[in-house]
Coordinates of C-alpha atoms and ligand atoms in Angstrom, one line a residue:
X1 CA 50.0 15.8 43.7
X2 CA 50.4 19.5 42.8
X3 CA 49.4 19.3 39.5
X4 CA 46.8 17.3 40.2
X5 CA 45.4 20.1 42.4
X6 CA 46.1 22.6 39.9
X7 CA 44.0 21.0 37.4
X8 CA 41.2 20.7 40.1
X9 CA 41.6 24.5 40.9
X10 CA 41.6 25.6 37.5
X11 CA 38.5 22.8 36.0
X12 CA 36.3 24.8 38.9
X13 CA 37.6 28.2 38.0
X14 CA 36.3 26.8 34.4
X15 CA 33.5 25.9 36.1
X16 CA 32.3 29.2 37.3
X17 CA 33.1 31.0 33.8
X18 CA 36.9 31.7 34.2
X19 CA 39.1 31.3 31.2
X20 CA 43.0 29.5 31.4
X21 CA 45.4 31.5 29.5
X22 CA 48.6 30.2 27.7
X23 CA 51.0 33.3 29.6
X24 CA 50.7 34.7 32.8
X25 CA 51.6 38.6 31.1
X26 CA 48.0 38.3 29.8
X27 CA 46.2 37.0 32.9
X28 CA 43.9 38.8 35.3
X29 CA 44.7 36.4 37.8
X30 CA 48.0 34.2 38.5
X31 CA 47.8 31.3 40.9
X32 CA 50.8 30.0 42.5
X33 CA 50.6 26.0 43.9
X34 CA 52.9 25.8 46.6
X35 CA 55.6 23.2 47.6
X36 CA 56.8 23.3 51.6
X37 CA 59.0 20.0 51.5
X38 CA 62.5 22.2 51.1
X39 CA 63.1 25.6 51.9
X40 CA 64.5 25.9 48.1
X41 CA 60.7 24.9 47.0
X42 CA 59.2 28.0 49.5
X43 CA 61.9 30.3 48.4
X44 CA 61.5 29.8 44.8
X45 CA 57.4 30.3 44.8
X46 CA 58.1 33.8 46.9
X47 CA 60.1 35.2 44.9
X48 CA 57.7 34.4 41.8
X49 CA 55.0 36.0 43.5
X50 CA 57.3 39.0 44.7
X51 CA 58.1 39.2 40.9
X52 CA 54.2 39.3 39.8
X53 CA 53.7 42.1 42.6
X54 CA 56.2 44.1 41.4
X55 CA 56.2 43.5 37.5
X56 CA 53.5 46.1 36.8
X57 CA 50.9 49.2 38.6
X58 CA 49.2 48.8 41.5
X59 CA 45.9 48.6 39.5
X60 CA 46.9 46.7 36.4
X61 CA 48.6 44.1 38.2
X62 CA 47.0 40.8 38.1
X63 CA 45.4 39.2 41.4
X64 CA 48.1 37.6 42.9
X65 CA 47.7 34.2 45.3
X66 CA 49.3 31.6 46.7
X67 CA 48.0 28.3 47.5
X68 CA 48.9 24.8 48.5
X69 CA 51.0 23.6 51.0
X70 CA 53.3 26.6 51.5
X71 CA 50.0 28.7 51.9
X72 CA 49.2 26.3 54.5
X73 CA 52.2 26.0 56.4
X74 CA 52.5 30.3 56.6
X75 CA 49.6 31.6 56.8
X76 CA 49.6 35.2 57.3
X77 CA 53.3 35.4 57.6
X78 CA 53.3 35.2 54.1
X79 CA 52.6 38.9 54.4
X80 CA 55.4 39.6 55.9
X81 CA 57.5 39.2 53.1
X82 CA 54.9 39.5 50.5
X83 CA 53.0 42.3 52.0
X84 CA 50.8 43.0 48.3
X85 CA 49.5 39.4 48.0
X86 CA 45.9 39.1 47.5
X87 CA 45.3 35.7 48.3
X88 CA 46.6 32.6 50.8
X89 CA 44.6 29.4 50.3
X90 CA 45.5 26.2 52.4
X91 CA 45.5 23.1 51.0
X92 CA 41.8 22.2 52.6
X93 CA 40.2 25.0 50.5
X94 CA 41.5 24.7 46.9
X95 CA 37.6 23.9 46.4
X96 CA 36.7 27.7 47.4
X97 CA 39.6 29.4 45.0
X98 CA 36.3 30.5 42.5
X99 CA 34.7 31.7 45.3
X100 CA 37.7 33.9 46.6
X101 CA 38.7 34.9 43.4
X102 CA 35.1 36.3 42.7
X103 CA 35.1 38.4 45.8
X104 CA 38.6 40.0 44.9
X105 CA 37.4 40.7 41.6
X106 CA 34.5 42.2 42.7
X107 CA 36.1 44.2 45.7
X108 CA 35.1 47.8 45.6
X109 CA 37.9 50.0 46.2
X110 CA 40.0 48.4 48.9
X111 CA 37.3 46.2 50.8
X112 CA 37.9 43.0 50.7
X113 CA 41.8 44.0 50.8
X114 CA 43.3 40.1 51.1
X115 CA 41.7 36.8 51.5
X116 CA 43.7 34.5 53.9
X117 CA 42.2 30.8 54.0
X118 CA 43.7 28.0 56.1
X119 CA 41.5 26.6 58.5
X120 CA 40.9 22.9 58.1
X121 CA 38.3 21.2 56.8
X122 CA 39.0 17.6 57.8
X123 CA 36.7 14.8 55.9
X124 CA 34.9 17.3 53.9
X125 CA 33.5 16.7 50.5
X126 CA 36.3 18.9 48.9
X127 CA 38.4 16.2 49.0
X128 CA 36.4 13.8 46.8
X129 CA 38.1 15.1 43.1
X130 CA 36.2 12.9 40.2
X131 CA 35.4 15.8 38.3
X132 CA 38.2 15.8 36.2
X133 CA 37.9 18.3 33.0
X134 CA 36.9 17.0 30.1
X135 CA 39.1 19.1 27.8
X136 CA 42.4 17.8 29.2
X137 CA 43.2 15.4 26.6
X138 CA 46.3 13.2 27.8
X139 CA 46.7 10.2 27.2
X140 CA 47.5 9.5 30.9
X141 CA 45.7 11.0 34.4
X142 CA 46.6 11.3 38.0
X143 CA 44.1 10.4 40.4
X144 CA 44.0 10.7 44.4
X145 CA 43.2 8.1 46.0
X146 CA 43.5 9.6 49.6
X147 CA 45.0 12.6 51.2
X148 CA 47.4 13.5 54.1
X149 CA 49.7 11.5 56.2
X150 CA 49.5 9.8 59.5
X151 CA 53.5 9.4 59.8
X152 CA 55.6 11.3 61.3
X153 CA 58.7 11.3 60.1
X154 CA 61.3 13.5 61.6
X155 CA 62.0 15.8 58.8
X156 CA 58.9 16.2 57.4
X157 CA 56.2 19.1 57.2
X158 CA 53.5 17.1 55.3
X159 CA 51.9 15.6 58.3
X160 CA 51.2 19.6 59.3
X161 CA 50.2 21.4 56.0
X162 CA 48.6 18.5 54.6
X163 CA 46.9 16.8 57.8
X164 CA 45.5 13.4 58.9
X165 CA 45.0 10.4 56.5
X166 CA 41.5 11.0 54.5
X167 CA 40.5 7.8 52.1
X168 CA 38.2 7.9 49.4
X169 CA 35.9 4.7 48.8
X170 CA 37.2 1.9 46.4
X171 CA 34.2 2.3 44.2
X172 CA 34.8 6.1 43.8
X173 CA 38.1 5.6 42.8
X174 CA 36.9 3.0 40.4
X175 CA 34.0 4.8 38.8
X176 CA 36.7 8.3 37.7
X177 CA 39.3 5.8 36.5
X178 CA 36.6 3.9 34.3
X179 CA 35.3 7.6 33.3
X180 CA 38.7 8.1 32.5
X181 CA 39.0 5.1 30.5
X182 CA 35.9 6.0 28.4
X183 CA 37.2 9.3 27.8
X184 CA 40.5 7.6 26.2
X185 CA 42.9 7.6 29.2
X186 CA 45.1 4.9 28.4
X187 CA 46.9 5.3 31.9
X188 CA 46.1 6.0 35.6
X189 CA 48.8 7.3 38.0
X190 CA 47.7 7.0 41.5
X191 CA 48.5 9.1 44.3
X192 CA 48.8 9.2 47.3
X193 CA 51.4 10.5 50.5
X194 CA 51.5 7.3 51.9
X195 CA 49.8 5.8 49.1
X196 CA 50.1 1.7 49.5
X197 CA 48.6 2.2 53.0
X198 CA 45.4 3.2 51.2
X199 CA 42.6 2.3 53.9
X200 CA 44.3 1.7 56.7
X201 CA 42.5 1.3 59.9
X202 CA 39.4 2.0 57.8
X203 CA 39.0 -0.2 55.1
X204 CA 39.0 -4.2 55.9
X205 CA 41.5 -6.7 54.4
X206 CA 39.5 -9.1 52.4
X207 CA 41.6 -12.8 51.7
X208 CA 44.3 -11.2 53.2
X209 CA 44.8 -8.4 50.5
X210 CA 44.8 -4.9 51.7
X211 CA 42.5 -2.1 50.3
X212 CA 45.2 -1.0 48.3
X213 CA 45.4 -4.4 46.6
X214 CA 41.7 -4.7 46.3
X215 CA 41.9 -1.0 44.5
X216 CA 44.5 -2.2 42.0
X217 CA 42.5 -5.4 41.4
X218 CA 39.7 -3.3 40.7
X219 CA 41.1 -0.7 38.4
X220 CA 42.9 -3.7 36.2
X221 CA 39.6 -4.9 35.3
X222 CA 38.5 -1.5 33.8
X223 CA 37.7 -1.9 29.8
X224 CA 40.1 -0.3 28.0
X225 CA 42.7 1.1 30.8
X226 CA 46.4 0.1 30.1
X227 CA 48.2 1.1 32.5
X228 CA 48.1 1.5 35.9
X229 CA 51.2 3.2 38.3
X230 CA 51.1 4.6 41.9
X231 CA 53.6 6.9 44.0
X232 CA 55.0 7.3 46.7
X233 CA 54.3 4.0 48.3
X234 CA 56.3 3.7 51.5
X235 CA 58.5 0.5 52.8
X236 CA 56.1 -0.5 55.5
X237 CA 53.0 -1.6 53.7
X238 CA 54.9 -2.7 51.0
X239 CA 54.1 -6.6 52.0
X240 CA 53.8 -10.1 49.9
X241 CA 50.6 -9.2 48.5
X242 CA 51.8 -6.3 47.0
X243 CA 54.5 -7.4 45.4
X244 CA 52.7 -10.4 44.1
X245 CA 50.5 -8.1 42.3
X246 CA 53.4 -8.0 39.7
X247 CA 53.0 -11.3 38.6
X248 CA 49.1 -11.7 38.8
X249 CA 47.9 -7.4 37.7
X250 CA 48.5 -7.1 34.4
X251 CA 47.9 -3.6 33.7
X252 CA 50.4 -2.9 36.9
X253 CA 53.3 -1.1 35.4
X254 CA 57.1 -3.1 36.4
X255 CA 58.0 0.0 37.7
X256 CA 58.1 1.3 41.3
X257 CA 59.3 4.3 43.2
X258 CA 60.1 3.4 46.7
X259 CA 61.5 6.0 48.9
X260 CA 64.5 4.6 51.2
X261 CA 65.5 7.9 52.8
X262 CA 68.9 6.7 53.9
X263 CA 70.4 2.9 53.8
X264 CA 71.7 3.7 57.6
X265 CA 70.1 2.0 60.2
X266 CA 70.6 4.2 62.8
X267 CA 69.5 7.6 60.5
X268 CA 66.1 5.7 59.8
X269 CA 65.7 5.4 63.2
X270 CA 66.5 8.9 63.7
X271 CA 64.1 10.0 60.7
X272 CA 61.2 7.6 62.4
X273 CA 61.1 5.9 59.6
X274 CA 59.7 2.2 60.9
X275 CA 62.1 -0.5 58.8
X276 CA 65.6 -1.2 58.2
X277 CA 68.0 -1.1 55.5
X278 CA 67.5 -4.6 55.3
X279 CA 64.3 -5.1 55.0
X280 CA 64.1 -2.8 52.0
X281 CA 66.6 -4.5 50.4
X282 CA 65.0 -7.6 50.7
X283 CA 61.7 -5.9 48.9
X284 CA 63.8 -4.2 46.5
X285 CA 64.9 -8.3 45.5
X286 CA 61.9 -9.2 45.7
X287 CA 60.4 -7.1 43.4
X288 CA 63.4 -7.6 40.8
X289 CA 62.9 -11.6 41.4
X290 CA 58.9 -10.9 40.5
X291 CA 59.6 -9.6 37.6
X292 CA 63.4 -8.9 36.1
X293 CA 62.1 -5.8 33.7
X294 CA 60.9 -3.7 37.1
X295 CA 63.1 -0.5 37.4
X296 CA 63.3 0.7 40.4
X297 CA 63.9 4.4 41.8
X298 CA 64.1 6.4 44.8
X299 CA 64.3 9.2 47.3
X300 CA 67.2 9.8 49.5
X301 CA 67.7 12.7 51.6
X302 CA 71.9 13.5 52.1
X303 CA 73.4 15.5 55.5
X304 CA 70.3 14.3 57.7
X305 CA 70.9 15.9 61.4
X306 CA 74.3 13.2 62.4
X307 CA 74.7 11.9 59.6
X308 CA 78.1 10.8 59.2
X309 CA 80.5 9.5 57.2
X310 CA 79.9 5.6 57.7
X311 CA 75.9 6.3 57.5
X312 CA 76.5 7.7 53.9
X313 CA 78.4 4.5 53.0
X314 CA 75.9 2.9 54.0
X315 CA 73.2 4.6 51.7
X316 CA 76.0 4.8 49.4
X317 CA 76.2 0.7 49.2
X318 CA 72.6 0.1 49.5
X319 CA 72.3 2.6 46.3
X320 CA 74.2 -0.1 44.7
X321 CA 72.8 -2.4 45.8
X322 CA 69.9 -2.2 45.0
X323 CA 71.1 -0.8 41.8
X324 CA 68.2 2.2 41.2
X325 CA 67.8 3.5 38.0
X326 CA 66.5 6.5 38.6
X327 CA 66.6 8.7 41.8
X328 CA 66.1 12.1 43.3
X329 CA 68.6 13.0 45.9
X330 CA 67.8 15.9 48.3
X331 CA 69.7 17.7 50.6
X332 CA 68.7 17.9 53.9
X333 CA 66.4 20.9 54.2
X334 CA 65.2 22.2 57.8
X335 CA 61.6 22.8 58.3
X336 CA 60.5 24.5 61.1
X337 CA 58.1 22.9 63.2
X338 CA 59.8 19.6 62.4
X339 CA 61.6 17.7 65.1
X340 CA 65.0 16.9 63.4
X341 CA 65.1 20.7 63.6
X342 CA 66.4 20.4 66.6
X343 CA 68.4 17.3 66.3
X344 CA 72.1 17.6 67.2
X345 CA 75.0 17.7 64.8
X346 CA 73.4 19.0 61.7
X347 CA 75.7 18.9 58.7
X348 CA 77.4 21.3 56.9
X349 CA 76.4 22.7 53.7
X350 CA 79.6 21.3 51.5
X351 CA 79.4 17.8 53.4
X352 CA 75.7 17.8 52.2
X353 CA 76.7 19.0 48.7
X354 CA 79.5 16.7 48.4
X355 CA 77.3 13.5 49.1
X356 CA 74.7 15.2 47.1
X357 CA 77.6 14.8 43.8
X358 CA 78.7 11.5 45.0
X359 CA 74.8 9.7 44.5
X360 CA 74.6 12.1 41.2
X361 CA 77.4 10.3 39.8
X362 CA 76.9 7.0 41.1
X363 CA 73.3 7.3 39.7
X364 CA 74.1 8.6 36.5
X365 CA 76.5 5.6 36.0
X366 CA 73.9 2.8 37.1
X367 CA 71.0 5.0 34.3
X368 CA 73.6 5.2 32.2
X369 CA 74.2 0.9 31.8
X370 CA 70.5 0.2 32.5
X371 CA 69.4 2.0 29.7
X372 CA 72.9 1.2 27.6
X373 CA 71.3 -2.5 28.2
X374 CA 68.0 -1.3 26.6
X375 CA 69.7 -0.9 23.2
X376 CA 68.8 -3.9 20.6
X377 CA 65.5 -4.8 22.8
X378 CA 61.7 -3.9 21.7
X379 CA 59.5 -2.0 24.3
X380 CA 56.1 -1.0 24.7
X381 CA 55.3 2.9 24.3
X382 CA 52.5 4.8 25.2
X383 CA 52.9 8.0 23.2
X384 CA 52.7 11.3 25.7
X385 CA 53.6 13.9 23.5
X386 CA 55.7 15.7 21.0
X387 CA 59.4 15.8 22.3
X388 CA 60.8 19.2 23.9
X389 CA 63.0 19.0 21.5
X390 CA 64.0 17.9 17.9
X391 CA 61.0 18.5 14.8
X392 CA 58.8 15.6 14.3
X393 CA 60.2 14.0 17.3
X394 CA 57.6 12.3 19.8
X395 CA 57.7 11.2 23.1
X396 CA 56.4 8.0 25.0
X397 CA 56.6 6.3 27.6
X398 CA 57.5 2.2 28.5
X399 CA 55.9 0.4 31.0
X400 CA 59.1 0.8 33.3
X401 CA 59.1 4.4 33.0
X402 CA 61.9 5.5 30.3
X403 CA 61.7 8.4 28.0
X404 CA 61.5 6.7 24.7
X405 CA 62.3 9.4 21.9
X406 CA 61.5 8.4 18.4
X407 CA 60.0 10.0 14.6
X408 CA 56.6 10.3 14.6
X409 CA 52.9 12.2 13.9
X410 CA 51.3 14.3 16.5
X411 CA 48.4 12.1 15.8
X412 CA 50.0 9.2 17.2
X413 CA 49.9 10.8 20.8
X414 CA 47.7 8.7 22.7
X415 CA 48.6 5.4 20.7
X416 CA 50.7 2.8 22.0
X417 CA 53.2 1.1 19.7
X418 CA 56.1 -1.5 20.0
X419 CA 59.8 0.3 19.2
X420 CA 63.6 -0.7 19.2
X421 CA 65.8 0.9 21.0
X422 CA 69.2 1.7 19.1
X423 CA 70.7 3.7 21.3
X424 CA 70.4 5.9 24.6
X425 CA 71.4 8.5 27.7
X426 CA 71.1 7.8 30.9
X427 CA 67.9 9.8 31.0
X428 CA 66.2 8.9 27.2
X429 CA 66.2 6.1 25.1
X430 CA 66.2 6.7 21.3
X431 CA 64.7 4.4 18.8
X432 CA 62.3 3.2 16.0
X433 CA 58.7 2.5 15.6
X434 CA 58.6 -1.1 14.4
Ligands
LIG1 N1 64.7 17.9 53.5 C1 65.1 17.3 52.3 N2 64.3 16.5 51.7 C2 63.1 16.2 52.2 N3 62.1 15.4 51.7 C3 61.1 15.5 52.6 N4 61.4 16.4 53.6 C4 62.6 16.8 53.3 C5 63.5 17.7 54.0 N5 63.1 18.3 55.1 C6 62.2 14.5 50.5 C7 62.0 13.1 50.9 C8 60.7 12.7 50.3 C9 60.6 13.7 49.1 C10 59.3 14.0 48.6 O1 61.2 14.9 49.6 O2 63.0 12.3 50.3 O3 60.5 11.4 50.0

C-alpha cells in the first residue's frame, strides 16, 4: 500500500513540473513513506531521515519529509527527535505533498520554517487514485480499492493513522484497471486493509455475492487483463462465495495470503480478532480442495501479550497444518495507543525471538518441499523483470506467486511464457523457457 502511495505522491509531484531522480545524493527533495505497524518500521525511517539532516550544510541539504502513516501517528513529536525536519504529511494529505513542497521551496529565509499536515480528511476526493502515471511501465499494478479499517484489533495502530473504512465505486475501480489493461498491464493487485470486506455496510449484496465478489467478477471480464490478485483479505468475510470464485474467475490467481495472527483460540480472542482457529482451517481446506495448485501464505504475530507456551503449539500445529508456503512472522511489537499495550504478561524478548526461529525453520522446510515438488512440472510466468542477480537472468512470476528465475531478453519483460522447473530454493524456482 506504500508504494502504491509513493507512486501517487511522486505522478503529482510530476504533475506539477518536479523531476524523480535515480539517487537521493542528487535530489533537492527526499520523501520518506512511513510504516507505523512495528516499532522496528518507525525506528528505521527516523534514523534515515536523521541521516539526510545531518549528511550535508544547513543550506545544501535537501528538503527533508516524512509522510505516511508514521507522520500520522506522531505528528509534531516527530520534532522531538528530528528537530530539522521540514515536512510531516499524514496519510489523508499525500494529495497536497506538490503543494507543501512548493511553499518550502519558495520559503524566503526562514518563513515557512516546517510544514506539519495531519488533520483528516475523511471521504474526500484525495482518496480516489486512478491517475496512475503513464510512464511506469510494469507489467503488473497495484490498485486501492478502499482505505482504512473499521477493526479493531488489539495490537494494531492502523485503525488510528489510517482511519475509518472509505470505499471507492465498483465502476471506478473497473474503469483504472481496464486503463490499465489498455496501457499493457498484464496484472492487477488489489488492495486493501481489510480488503475482501470491500463495501461493507455500503454496497448491496447482489445474488448473494458481496461487492467484493461483484469487483472481481467485473475486473475478470476486462480485455486483455491476466491476472488478477488481492491482499490482505481477512478470515471473516472470507465466505463460500469467495472461495468459489476459484473455480468460476479465471483470471483469479490460485494464490491467497490470509493472515491467521495466531492458531490459539484464546490469543485471537485476546487480539479481537472475530474467528477461531478452526474456522480458518476449514477455509484454508477449502481453498486447497477448490483448487489443489493454490499456495497459501500468512501473517503470524509471535510473543502476543500471554502468550504462552501451549498457544504457540497451537500456532505452531496449525502452521502445519495448514501447511503455508510462504509466511511473514513478526514479533510482537507494542504500539502505543493500542490496547494490548496494556495487556498483562507481555513476553520476553528471547521467548519472542525463539518462536520467531522456530516458524522460520518450520516455514523454510514446508517452502523448501513445496517448491522441491515444483521441479519436472511446467508453469505459467508473467515476466516482471531482470533478476537481481545473475547476467541475462530474468525474473517472473507464476500464477501462485513463486519467483521463477530463468535465461532470457529484457524484451521479454511483460510477456508471459510456459517454463519447466528443473530445480529450486525454498524462496525461487529455476528453470527453462519451453
Ligand atoms: N506487532 C507485530 N506485528 C504486527 N502486525 C500488526 N501489528 C503488529 C504489532 N503490533 C503484523 C500483523 C499484520 C501485519 C501487516 O503486521 O501480522 O497482519
Amino acid at each position: 500500500m506504500n508504494e502504491r502511495d509513493s507512486e501517487d505522491v511522486a505522478y503529482k509531484l510530476k504533475e506539477k513540473g518536479y523531476e524523480i531522480v535515480s539517487d537521493e545524493k542528487i535530489a533537492d527533495v527526499v520523501l520518506l513513506n512511513t510504516c507505523s505497524v512495528r516499532e522496528q518500521a518507525e525506528l528505521k525511517a527516523i534514523g534515515k531521515a536523521g541521516h539526510l539532516l545531518r549528511s550535508q550544510n544547513k543550506n545544501t541539504r535537501p528538503i527533508v519529509g516524512v509522510m505516511g502513516c508514521m507522520a500520522q501517528n506522531r505528528g509534531a513529536d516527530l520534532f522531538d527527535h528530528l528537530p530539522d525536519l521540514d515536512l510531516v504529511v499524514g496519510t489523508q494529505k499525500f494529495h497536497r505533498v506538490p503543494q507543501y513542497v512548493d511553499s518550502l521551496i519558495d520559503r524566503v529565509g526562514d518563513i515557512p520554517k516546517r510544514i506539519v499536515a495531519i488533520e483528516d480528511e475523511e471521504g474526500s476526493e484525495s482518496e480516489i487514485k486512478d491517475h496512475l502515471d503513464t510512464e511506469i511501465d510494469n507489467p503488473t499494478a497495484f490498485v486501492s480499492i478502499m482505505q482504512g479499517c473499521n477493526m479493531n484489533c488489539s495490537f494494531c495502530i492502523v485503525p488510528k493513522t489510517r482511519g475509518k473504512e472509505r470505499y471507492r465505486t465498483i465502476e471506478s475501480i473497473v474503469e483504472e484497471c481496464r486503463e490499465l489493461a489498455d496501457r499493457g498491464i498484464r496484472e492487477v493487485t488489489l488492495l486493501g486493509q481489510i480488503v475482501n470486506a470491500y463495501g461493507r455496510g455500503s454496497l448491496r449484496k447482489i445474488n448473494n455475492k458481496t461487492p467484493f465478489v461483484q469487483l472481481l467478477e467485473s475486473i475478470d471480464k476486462i480485455d486483455g487483463l491476466e491476472r488478477i490478485r488481492f491482499t490482505s483479505p481477512h478470515p471473516i468475510s472470507f465466505g463460500e462465495d469467495l472461495i468459489n470464485c476459484y473455480k468460476t474467475i479465471p483470471s483469479l490467481c490460485e494464490y491467497v495470503h490470509l493472515p491467521m495472527q495466531s492458531g490459539s483460540d484464546r490469543i485471537l480472542k485476546l487480539m479481537n480478532r472475530p474467528y477461531s482457529r478452526q474456522r480458518y482451517l476449514e477455509i484454508a481446506m477449502k481453498l486447497r480442495e477448490v483448487n489443489p495448485k493454490m499456495r497459501l501464505s500468512t501473517d503470524i504475530i509471535v510473543g502476543f501479550p500471554d502468550e504462552t507456551e501451549n498457544d504457540f503449539e497451537l500456532t505452531k500445529s496449525a502452521f502445519e497444518e495448514v501447511n503455508f508456503e510462504m509466511a511473514f512472522i513478526f514479533k510482537y511489537s507494542e504500539r502505543k495507543g493500542t490496547p494490548a499495550v496494556s495487556f498483562n504478561n507481555h513476553v520476553p524478548r528471547e521467548v519472542k525471538e525463539q518462536r520467531n526461529q522456530v516458524l522460520l525453520s518450520l516455514l523454510e522446510k514446508q517452502s523448501l518441499k513445496s517448491n522441491n515438488l515444483s521441479i519436472g512440472k511446467r508453469f505459467q510466468i508473467l515476466v516482471e523483470s531482470k533478476a537481481k542477480r545473475g547476467v541475462g537472468k530474468l525474473m517472473g512470476r507464476t500464477r501462485c506467486n513463486r519467483k521463477v528465475i530463468y535465461d532470457g531478453e529484457n524484451c521479454e519483460i511483460g510477456q508471459m511464457f510456459n517454463v519447466q522447473i528443473s530445480s529450486a530454493t525454498p524462496t525461487t524456482l529455476f528453470g527453462e523457457k519451453i
